[in-house]
Amino acid sequence: MSDDALELSGDDRLVLGDLLNHVLDKGIVISGDITISVADIDLIRVGLGIYITAIQSELDHAAAQERATPDAHVPVLHHPRGL
Amino acid sequence: MPTYLYCIIPAGCDPPDGSRRGVDDAPVRELSAKGLAAWVSDTPEMIVAPSVARARAHDNVVRDAMSRATPVPARFGQVLATDAAAADLLAQRRDSLLESLALVTGCVEMTVRILFGSQRAGAGPAPRESGRAYLHWVRERQQARQSVADQAEFLRAALARAVEDAGVVREIRWARVAPGAQSVESAHLVPRTLLVRHRDVVRAAVERDHRMKVMLSGPWAPYTFCAASRE
C-alpha cells in the first residue's frame, strides 16, 4: 500500500478539530438554556473560526503535558497500520 | 448555584473520584434522578463561554465516565439553574435518555474522514487570453472537483459496506457535506470489543483504494449518536 494512502497519525490540528466538533456540536441536549447554539449554525465552523488562534498554544500545552504524563488523555488519532 | 452537565450514565455505576475536576477546575459529582445518574459540577454563571481548555475539560470528564460505563455525553454548555432543575429535566427525559443509553451501551464512536482537499482538481492556472477560455477553465475545474468529491462519497459508502458486512459496527451516521468541503465524514458506533477488528476492516478497505487519504480518529464517547434534540 502506498504511504500516501492514509493520513499519518499525529495530525494534532485535526484531532483538536474533531474534539471541538464532538464537544461543541454533538451530544445530547436536554436543556433549553444551551448558550452556544446560534440559529443552527454549523458550530464546528464557528468554533474553529473562534479558536484557530488558540490552537497552537493548546497543542503546545498538550505536548508538554504528554511529555510529563505519557498517559495523558488527548484523543488518539489512529493510523490503521500503526496499531 | 447553577449546575453544569457533562453526561448521563446508568444509575449504580461508580461515581466520579473526588479528585475529578471539570470545566474551570470545578469538582465533578454525581446527581441521581429516577434510575439515571448525571455527572455535573457547579458553575458560577448560567452561561459558560466555550474555549478549547473548557472543551477539553468537558471531554475529559466524559472520558472518565467512559471508564465506568458507556455514557450519553451532553453537548458543551448546558447549564441548569439548580440541581433540582437538572434532576427534573432528567426525570422528564427519562425514557428518551434510557433509549440513548441502550443504543450506545458497550460502544465507542470512531470518526472516519476521507480527505480530498489536496487532490488536484482542475489543470493549471486560469487562462487570461479570453473570457471564453476562462469560463471553459472554470467549468472544467468545477467538473473535476465534483468528480473528486464523488470519488470520496463512493469510498465513504464502500467503507460503510465493509464494516457493516464484517459486523463490526452497530450504526453509522453520515455527516452532511458542506459546499466547498474538503472531506467527507461518517461516524461509526463500534462495540468496544470490536475496535481492533473495525480498524483492520477499514484498513483493508482503504488498501483497495489508493486515491484518497483516510483518517480514523477516536475512540470518542458516542456524541454523534446522542444528538437527540430536546423534547
mmCIF file of C-alpha atoms in Angstrom:
data_model
loop_
_atom_site.group_PDB
_atom_site.id
_atom_site.type_symbol
_atom_site.label_atom_id
_atom_site.label_comp_id
_atom_site.label_asym_id
_atom_site.label_seq_id
_atom_site.Cartn_x
_atom_site.Cartn_y
_atom_site.Cartn_z
ATOM 1 C CA MET A 1 0.000 0.000 0.000
ATOM 2 C CA SER A 2 1.169 3.482 -0.772
ATOM 3 C CA ASP A 3 2.431 5.515 2.155
ATOM 4 C CA ASP A 4 0.172 8.287 0.954
ATOM 5 C CA ALA A 5 -2.968 6.208 1.171
ATOM 6 C CA LEU A 6 -3.596 7.086 4.792
ATOM 7 C CA GLU A 7 -3.206 10.263 6.732
ATOM 8 C CA LEU A 8 -0.495 9.722 9.282
ATOM 9 C CA SER A 9 -1.194 9.911 12.956
ATOM 10 C CA GLY A 10 -0.083 12.950 14.866
ATOM 11 C CA ASP A 11 -2.062 15.499 12.968
ATOM 12 C CA ASP A 12 -2.964 17.249 16.141
ATOM 13 C CA ARG A 13 -4.853 20.021 14.462
ATOM 14 C CA LEU A 14 -7.342 17.613 13.001
ATOM 15 C CA VAL A 15 -7.646 15.826 16.320
ATOM 16 C CA LEU A 16 -8.388 19.104 18.028
ATOM 17 C CA GLY A 17 -10.910 19.884 15.302
ATOM 18 C CA ASP A 18 -12.533 16.538 15.981
ATOM 19 C CA LEU A 19 -12.606 17.281 19.695
ATOM 20 C CA LEU A 20 -14.317 20.617 19.160
ATOM 21 C CA ASN A 21 -16.676 19.125 16.623
ATOM 22 C CA HIS A 22 -17.784 16.454 19.064
ATOM 23 C CA VAL A 23 -17.983 18.514 22.218
ATOM 24 C CA LEU A 24 -19.457 21.727 20.826
ATOM 25 C CA ASP A 25 -21.704 20.415 18.095
ATOM 26 C CA LYS A 26 -22.830 16.961 19.211
ATOM 27 C CA GLY A 27 -24.031 15.236 22.320
ATOM 28 C CA ILE A 28 -27.428 15.233 23.864
ATOM 29 C CA VAL A 29 -29.278 18.448 24.557
ATOM 30 C CA ILE A 30 -31.730 18.276 27.421
ATOM 31 C CA SER A 31 -31.803 21.896 28.402
ATOM 32 C CA GLY A 32 -33.397 24.792 26.625
ATOM 33 C CA ASP A 33 -30.697 27.029 28.052
ATOM 34 C CA ILE A 34 -27.775 25.914 25.942
ATOM 35 C CA THR A 35 -25.901 29.056 25.148
ATOM 36 C CA ILE A 36 -23.604 28.348 22.251
ATOM 37 C CA SER A 37 -26.038 27.164 19.609
ATOM 38 C CA VAL A 38 -26.718 30.048 17.287
ATOM 39 C CA ALA A 39 -29.580 29.501 14.858
ATOM 40 C CA ASP A 40 -28.333 26.067 13.839
ATOM 41 C CA ILE A 41 -25.091 27.476 12.516
ATOM 42 C CA ASP A 42 -22.554 24.751 11.993
ATOM 43 C CA LEU A 43 -20.706 25.042 15.282
ATOM 44 C CA ILE A 44 -17.556 23.331 14.163
ATOM 45 C CA ARG A 45 -17.054 26.118 11.676
ATOM 46 C CA VAL A 46 -17.910 28.744 14.212
ATOM 47 C CA GLY A 47 -15.768 27.048 16.812
ATOM 48 C CA LEU A 48 -12.758 26.604 14.610
ATOM 49 C CA GLY A 49 -13.048 30.178 13.490
ATOM 50 C CA ILE A 50 -13.075 31.355 17.051
ATOM 51 C CA TYR A 51 -10.365 29.074 18.316
ATOM 52 C CA ILE A 52 -7.963 28.960 15.461
ATOM 53 C CA THR A 53 -5.568 31.315 17.201
ATOM 54 C CA ALA A 54 -5.726 29.306 20.380
ATOM 55 C CA ILE A 55 -4.948 26.010 18.773
ATOM 56 C CA GLN A 56 -1.193 26.295 18.651
ATOM 57 C CA SER A 57 -0.846 27.262 22.285
ATOM 58 C CA GLU A 58 -3.214 24.463 23.240
ATOM 59 C CA LEU A 59 -1.193 21.997 21.224
ATOM 60 C CA ASP A 60 1.992 23.206 22.823
ATOM 61 C CA HIS A 61 0.372 22.784 26.204
ATOM 62 C CA ALA A 62 -0.897 19.322 25.330
ATOM 63 C CA ALA A 63 2.529 18.302 24.055
ATOM 64 C CA ALA A 64 4.115 19.476 27.279
ATOM 65 C CA GLN A 65 1.543 17.565 29.295
ATOM 66 C CA GLU A 66 2.104 14.441 27.263
ATOM 67 C CA ARG A 67 5.813 14.654 27.860
ATOM 68 C CA ALA A 68 5.124 14.938 31.557
ATOM 69 C CA THR A 69 2.408 12.253 31.650
ATOM 70 C CA PRO A 70 2.610 9.739 28.813
ATOM 71 C CA ASP A 71 -0.930 8.527 29.508
ATOM 72 C CA ALA A 72 -2.498 11.938 29.080
ATOM 73 C CA HIS A 73 -5.940 11.575 27.589
ATOM 74 C CA VAL A 74 -5.541 13.502 24.370
ATOM 75 C CA PRO A 75 -7.705 11.685 21.834
ATOM 76 C CA VAL A 76 -5.788 9.150 19.860
ATOM 77 C CA LEU A 77 -5.585 9.540 16.125
ATOM 78 C CA HIS A 78 -5.301 6.021 14.880
ATOM 79 C CA HIS A 79 -3.235 5.134 11.921
ATOM 80 C CA PRO A 80 -4.687 1.833 10.814
ATOM 81 C CA ARG A 81 -1.288 0.437 10.046
ATOM 82 C CA GLY A 82 0.330 1.708 13.158
ATOM 83 C CA LEU A 83 -1.562 -0.111 15.875
ATOM 84 C CA MET B 1 -25.546 27.724 42.244
ATOM 85 C CA PRO B 2 -26.090 26.731 38.561
ATOM 86 C CA THR B 3 -25.323 23.167 37.547
ATOM 87 C CA TYR B 4 -23.180 22.259 34.540
ATOM 88 C CA LEU B 5 -23.956 18.939 32.808
ATOM 89 C CA TYR B 6 -21.306 16.602 31.331
ATOM 90 C CA CYS B 7 -23.002 13.289 30.695
ATOM 91 C CA ILE B 8 -25.598 10.789 31.799
ATOM 92 C CA ILE B 9 -24.882 7.203 32.805
ATOM 93 C CA PRO B 10 -26.990 4.405 34.216
ATOM 94 C CA ALA B 11 -27.610 4.599 37.935
ATOM 95 C CA GLY B 12 -25.463 2.336 40.046
ATOM 96 C CA CYS B 13 -22.162 2.959 38.271
ATOM 97 C CA ASP B 14 -19.204 4.182 40.259
ATOM 98 C CA PRO B 15 -19.408 7.932 40.848
ATOM 99 C CA PRO B 16 -16.574 10.254 39.826
ATOM 100 C CA ASP B 17 -13.500 10.234 42.002
ATOM 101 C CA GLY B 18 -13.348 13.029 44.491
ATOM 102 C CA SER B 19 -10.339 14.414 42.700
ATOM 103 C CA ARG B 20 -12.040 14.649 39.303
ATOM 104 C CA ARG B 21 -12.220 18.240 38.075
ATOM 105 C CA GLY B 22 -14.224 19.575 35.191
ATOM 106 C CA VAL B 23 -14.781 22.884 33.450
ATOM 107 C CA ASP B 24 -12.894 25.679 35.190
ATOM 108 C CA ASP B 25 -11.446 23.129 37.595
ATOM 109 C CA ALA B 26 -14.777 22.621 39.338
ATOM 110 C CA PRO B 27 -15.194 19.355 41.280
ATOM 111 C CA VAL B 28 -17.339 16.832 39.429
ATOM 112 C CA ARG B 29 -20.063 14.988 41.286
ATOM 113 C CA GLU B 30 -22.965 12.706 40.576
ATOM 114 C CA LEU B 31 -26.594 13.715 40.519
ATOM 115 C CA SER B 32 -29.199 10.932 40.630
ATOM 116 C CA ALA B 33 -32.712 11.008 39.226
ATOM 117 C CA LYS B 34 -35.111 8.126 38.544
ATOM 118 C CA GLY B 35 -32.636 5.415 37.646
ATOM 119 C CA LEU B 36 -30.255 7.769 35.889
ATOM 120 C CA ALA B 37 -27.113 9.470 37.068
ATOM 121 C CA ALA B 38 -25.695 12.694 35.677
ATOM 122 C CA TRP B 39 -22.148 13.914 36.134
ATOM 123 C CA VAL B 40 -22.276 17.596 36.938
ATOM 124 C CA SER B 41 -20.343 20.391 38.563
ATOM 125 C CA ASP B 42 -21.156 23.775 39.965
ATOM 126 C CA THR B 43 -20.628 26.807 37.781
ATOM 127 C CA PRO B 44 -20.966 30.412 38.841
ATOM 128 C CA GLU B 45 -22.804 31.617 35.738
ATOM 129 C CA MET B 46 -25.644 30.346 33.579
ATOM 130 C CA ILE B 47 -23.504 30.982 30.501
ATOM 131 C CA VAL B 48 -20.258 29.106 30.013
ATOM 132 C CA ALA B 49 -18.352 30.593 27.122
ATOM 133 C CA PRO B 50 -16.670 27.939 25.003
ATOM 134 C CA SER B 51 -12.916 27.668 24.876
ATOM 135 C CA VAL B 52 -10.504 24.956 23.889
ATOM 136 C CA ALA B 53 -9.495 24.370 27.510
ATOM 137 C CA ARG B 54 -13.112 24.078 28.593
ATOM 138 C CA ALA B 55 -13.929 21.766 25.688
ATOM 139 C CA ARG B 56 -11.038 19.557 26.705
ATOM 140 C CA ALA B 57 -12.161 19.609 30.326
ATOM 141 C CA HIS B 58 -15.698 18.660 29.304
ATOM 142 C CA ASP B 59 -14.467 15.763 27.178
ATOM 143 C CA ASN B 60 -12.052 14.565 29.850
ATOM 144 C CA VAL B 61 -14.920 14.206 32.315
ATOM 145 C CA VAL B 62 -16.921 12.273 29.731
ATOM 146 C CA ARG B 63 -13.909 10.043 29.085
ATOM 147 C CA ASP B 64 -13.606 9.387 32.779
ATOM 148 C CA ALA B 65 -17.250 8.315 32.809
ATOM 149 C CA MET B 66 -16.458 6.002 29.872
ATOM 150 C CA SER B 67 -14.116 4.103 32.141
ATOM 151 C CA ARG B 68 -17.126 3.126 34.264
ATOM 152 C CA ALA B 69 -19.915 2.697 31.718
ATOM 153 C CA THR B 70 -20.974 3.973 28.330
ATOM 154 C CA PRO B 71 -22.255 7.490 28.922
ATOM 155 C CA VAL B 72 -24.652 9.598 26.952
ATOM 156 C CA PRO B 73 -22.436 12.656 26.524
ATOM 157 C CA ALA B 74 -24.014 16.073 26.810
ATOM 158 C CA ARG B 75 -23.273 18.863 24.427
ATOM 159 C CA PHE B 76 -20.992 21.544 25.817
ATOM 160 C CA GLY B 77 -22.595 24.473 27.554
ATOM 161 C CA GLN B 78 -25.695 23.040 29.179
ATOM 162 C CA VAL B 79 -26.299 24.787 32.450
ATOM 163 C CA LEU B 80 -29.345 24.284 34.640
ATOM 164 C CA ALA B 81 -30.367 26.754 37.296
ATOM 165 C CA THR B 82 -30.061 24.281 40.163
ATOM 166 C CA ASP B 83 -29.522 20.607 40.907
ATOM 167 C CA ALA B 84 -33.260 20.277 41.361
ATOM 168 C CA ALA B 85 -33.906 21.712 37.904
ATOM 169 C CA ALA B 86 -31.391 19.304 36.409
ATOM 170 C CA ALA B 87 -32.969 16.359 38.203
ATOM 171 C CA ASP B 88 -36.401 17.422 36.976
ATOM 172 C CA LEU B 89 -35.198 17.528 33.371
ATOM 173 C CA LEU B 90 -33.585 14.123 33.677
ATOM 174 C CA ALA B 91 -36.808 12.733 35.055
ATOM 175 C CA GLN B 92 -38.838 14.317 32.253
ATOM 176 C CA ARG B 93 -36.454 12.949 29.581
ATOM 177 C CA ARG B 94 -36.005 9.602 31.281
ATOM 178 C CA ASP B 95 -37.455 7.429 28.520
ATOM 179 C CA SER B 96 -35.511 9.013 25.673
ATOM 180 C CA LEU B 97 -32.337 9.025 27.748
ATOM 181 C CA LEU B 98 -32.741 5.339 28.504
ATOM 182 C CA GLU B 99 -33.214 4.750 24.770
ATOM 183 C CA SER B 100 -29.991 6.608 24.057
ATOM 184 C CA LEU B 101 -28.158 4.636 26.727
ATOM 185 C CA ALA B 102 -29.438 1.397 25.245
ATOM 186 C CA LEU B 103 -28.293 2.405 21.763
ATOM 187 C CA VAL B 104 -24.733 3.223 22.736
ATOM 188 C CA THR B 105 -24.065 0.816 25.576
ATOM 189 C CA GLY B 106 -20.784 -1.008 25.174
ATOM 190 C CA CYS B 107 -19.791 1.119 22.183
ATOM 191 C CA VAL B 108 -17.470 3.943 21.278
ATOM 192 C CA GLU B 109 -17.538 6.289 18.329
ATOM 193 C CA MET B 110 -14.943 6.321 15.579
ATOM 194 C CA THR B 111 -14.792 9.130 13.055
ATOM 195 C CA VAL B 112 -13.949 8.097 9.517
ATOM 196 C CA ARG B 113 -12.809 11.035 7.433
ATOM 197 C CA ILE B 114 -11.913 10.901 3.754
ATOM 198 C CA LEU B 115 -9.784 13.824 2.710
ATOM 199 C CA PHE B 116 -9.751 15.043 -0.835
ATOM 200 C CA GLY B 117 -8.900 18.694 -0.432
ATOM 201 C CA SER B 118 -5.323 18.215 -1.545
ATOM 202 C CA GLN B 119 -6.248 16.257 -4.653
ATOM 203 C CA ARG B 120 -5.657 18.014 -7.930
ATOM 204 C CA ALA B 121 -8.968 19.277 -9.210
ATOM 205 C CA GLY B 122 -8.553 21.067 -12.479
ATOM 206 C CA ALA B 123 -5.467 21.644 -14.517
ATOM 207 C CA GLY B 124 -3.171 24.604 -14.452
ATOM 208 C CA PRO B 125 -3.672 28.266 -13.722
ATOM 209 C CA ALA B 126 -6.607 30.262 -15.046
ATOM 210 C CA PRO B 127 -6.112 31.348 -18.678
ATOM 211 C CA ARG B 128 -6.014 35.063 -19.372
ATOM 212 C CA GLU B 129 -6.322 35.193 -23.127
ATOM 213 C CA SER B 130 -10.121 35.459 -23.295
ATOM 214 C CA GLY B 131 -13.301 35.369 -21.249
ATOM 215 C CA ARG B 132 -14.476 32.283 -23.086
ATOM 216 C CA ALA B 133 -11.280 30.428 -22.241
ATOM 217 C CA TYR B 134 -11.634 31.466 -18.639
ATOM 218 C CA LEU B 135 -15.247 30.266 -18.415
ATOM 219 C CA HIS B 136 -14.243 26.967 -20.024
ATOM 220 C CA TRP B 137 -11.493 26.591 -17.436
ATOM 221 C CA VAL B 138 -13.906 27.332 -14.600
ATOM 222 C CA ARG B 139 -16.364 24.705 -15.870
ATOM 223 C CA GLU B 140 -13.669 22.092 -16.239
ATOM 224 C CA ARG B 141 -12.357 22.796 -12.774
ATOM 225 C CA GLN B 142 -15.836 22.505 -11.252
ATOM 226 C CA GLN B 143 -16.374 19.208 -13.020
ATOM 227 C CA ALA B 144 -13.034 17.904 -11.819
ATOM 228 C CA ARG B 145 -13.793 18.914 -8.253
ATOM 229 C CA GLN B 146 -17.188 17.265 -8.407
ATOM 230 C CA SER B 147 -15.561 14.118 -9.709
ATOM 231 C CA VAL B 148 -13.151 14.067 -6.772
ATOM 232 C CA ALA B 149 -15.998 14.622 -4.324
ATOM 233 C CA ASP B 150 -17.961 11.827 -5.949
ATOM 234 C CA GLN B 151 -14.991 9.504 -5.554
ATOM 235 C CA ALA B 152 -14.801 10.376 -1.873
ATOM 236 C CA GLU B 153 -18.507 9.679 -1.442
ATOM 237 C CA PHE B 154 -18.032 6.356 -3.210
ATOM 238 C CA LEU B 155 -15.217 5.430 -0.854
ATOM 239 C CA ARG B 156 -17.243 6.514 2.167
ATOM 240 C CA ALA B 157 -20.031 4.205 1.072
ATOM 241 C CA ALA B 158 -17.572 1.393 0.373
ATOM 242 C CA LEU B 159 -16.111 1.717 3.867
ATOM 243 C CA ALA B 160 -19.590 1.652 5.363
ATOM 244 C CA ARG B 161 -20.457 -1.501 3.439
ATOM 245 C CA ALA B 162 -17.209 -3.134 4.507
ATOM 246 C CA VAL B 163 -17.701 -2.567 8.228
ATOM 247 C CA GLU B 164 -21.381 -3.489 8.048
ATOM 248 C CA ASP B 165 -20.651 -6.693 6.157
ATOM 249 C CA ALA B 166 -17.980 -7.560 8.697
ATOM 250 C CA GLY B 167 -20.402 -6.946 11.558
ATOM 251 C CA VAL B 168 -18.064 -4.541 13.330
ATOM 252 C CA VAL B 169 -20.372 -1.550 13.550
ATOM 253 C CA ARG B 170 -23.693 -1.080 15.309
ATOM 254 C CA GLU B 171 -24.739 2.053 13.461
ATOM 255 C CA ILE B 172 -23.343 4.629 11.046
ATOM 256 C CA ARG B 173 -24.249 8.295 10.855
ATOM 257 C CA TRP B 174 -23.318 10.253 7.752
ATOM 258 C CA ALA B 175 -22.292 13.852 8.126
ATOM 259 C CA ARG B 176 -23.628 16.416 5.700
ATOM 260 C CA VAL B 177 -21.148 17.537 3.097
ATOM 261 C CA ALA B 178 -20.976 21.300 3.046
ATOM 262 C CA PRO B 179 -20.408 23.090 -0.254
ATOM 263 C CA GLY B 180 -16.698 23.503 -0.768
ATOM 264 C CA ALA B 181 -15.868 20.858 1.820
ATOM 265 C CA GLN B 182 -12.503 19.166 1.537
ATOM 266 C CA SER B 183 -13.505 15.971 3.244
ATOM 267 C CA VAL B 184 -16.443 13.692 3.874
ATOM 268 C CA GLU B 185 -17.046 12.095 7.230
ATOM 269 C CA SER B 186 -19.079 9.441 8.884
ATOM 270 C CA ALA B 187 -19.357 8.340 12.479
ATOM 271 C CA HIS B 188 -19.199 4.648 13.279
ATOM 272 C CA LEU B 189 -20.668 3.306 16.506
ATOM 273 C CA VAL B 190 -18.335 0.424 17.253
ATOM 274 C CA PRO B 191 -18.606 -2.137 20.062
ATOM 275 C CA ARG B 192 -15.523 -1.751 22.228
ATOM 276 C CA THR B 193 -14.699 -5.399 21.840
ATOM 277 C CA LEU B 194 -14.553 -4.988 18.058
ATOM 278 C CA LEU B 195 -12.382 -1.876 17.840
ATOM 279 C CA VAL B 196 -9.310 -3.666 16.570
ATOM 280 C CA ARG B 197 -11.342 -5.641 14.061
ATOM 281 C CA HIS B 198 -13.042 -2.445 12.890
ATOM 282 C CA ARG B 199 -9.681 -0.811 12.355
ATOM 283 C CA ASP B 200 -8.466 -3.802 10.374
ATOM 284 C CA VAL B 201 -11.565 -3.827 8.178
ATOM 285 C CA VAL B 202 -11.171 -0.117 7.435
ATOM 286 C CA ARG B 203 -7.509 -0.652 6.635
ATOM 287 C CA ALA B 204 -8.289 -3.491 4.267
ATOM 288 C CA ALA B 205 -10.934 -1.417 2.501
ATOM 289 C CA VAL B 206 -8.584 1.536 2.173
ATOM 290 C CA GLU B 207 -5.862 -0.662 0.753
ATOM 291 C CA ARG B 208 -8.125 -1.324 -2.186
ATOM 292 C CA ASP B 209 -8.337 2.377 -2.979
ATOM 293 C CA HIS B 210 -5.128 4.382 -3.116
ATOM 294 C CA ARG B 211 -6.648 7.557 -4.432
ATOM 295 C CA MET B 212 -7.913 9.006 -1.166
ATOM 296 C CA LYS B 213 -6.472 9.700 2.229
ATOM 297 C CA VAL B 214 -8.470 8.226 5.071
ATOM 298 C CA MET B 215 -8.256 9.139 8.735
ATOM 299 C CA LEU B 216 -9.735 7.163 11.557
ATOM 300 C CA SER B 217 -9.953 9.107 14.793
ATOM 301 C CA GLY B 218 -11.149 8.039 18.181
ATOM 302 C CA PRO B 219 -12.293 6.356 20.232
ATOM 303 C CA TRP B 220 -14.733 9.059 21.256
ATOM 304 C CA ALA B 221 -17.678 8.970 23.552
ATOM 305 C CA PRO B 222 -20.733 8.479 21.348
ATOM 306 C CA TYR B 223 -21.511 12.172 20.914
ATOM 307 C CA THR B 224 -22.856 11.803 17.390
ATOM 308 C CA PHE B 225 -25.276 9.077 18.391
ATOM 309 C CA CYS B 226 -26.693 11.039 21.300
ATOM 310 C CA ALA B 227 -27.629 14.172 19.468
ATOM 311 C CA ALA B 228 -31.363 13.929 20.095
ATOM 312 C CA SER B 229 -32.817 17.362 20.390
ATOM 313 C CA ARG B 230 -34.717 18.457 23.448
ATOM 314 C CA GLU B 231 -38.295 17.342 23.521
#
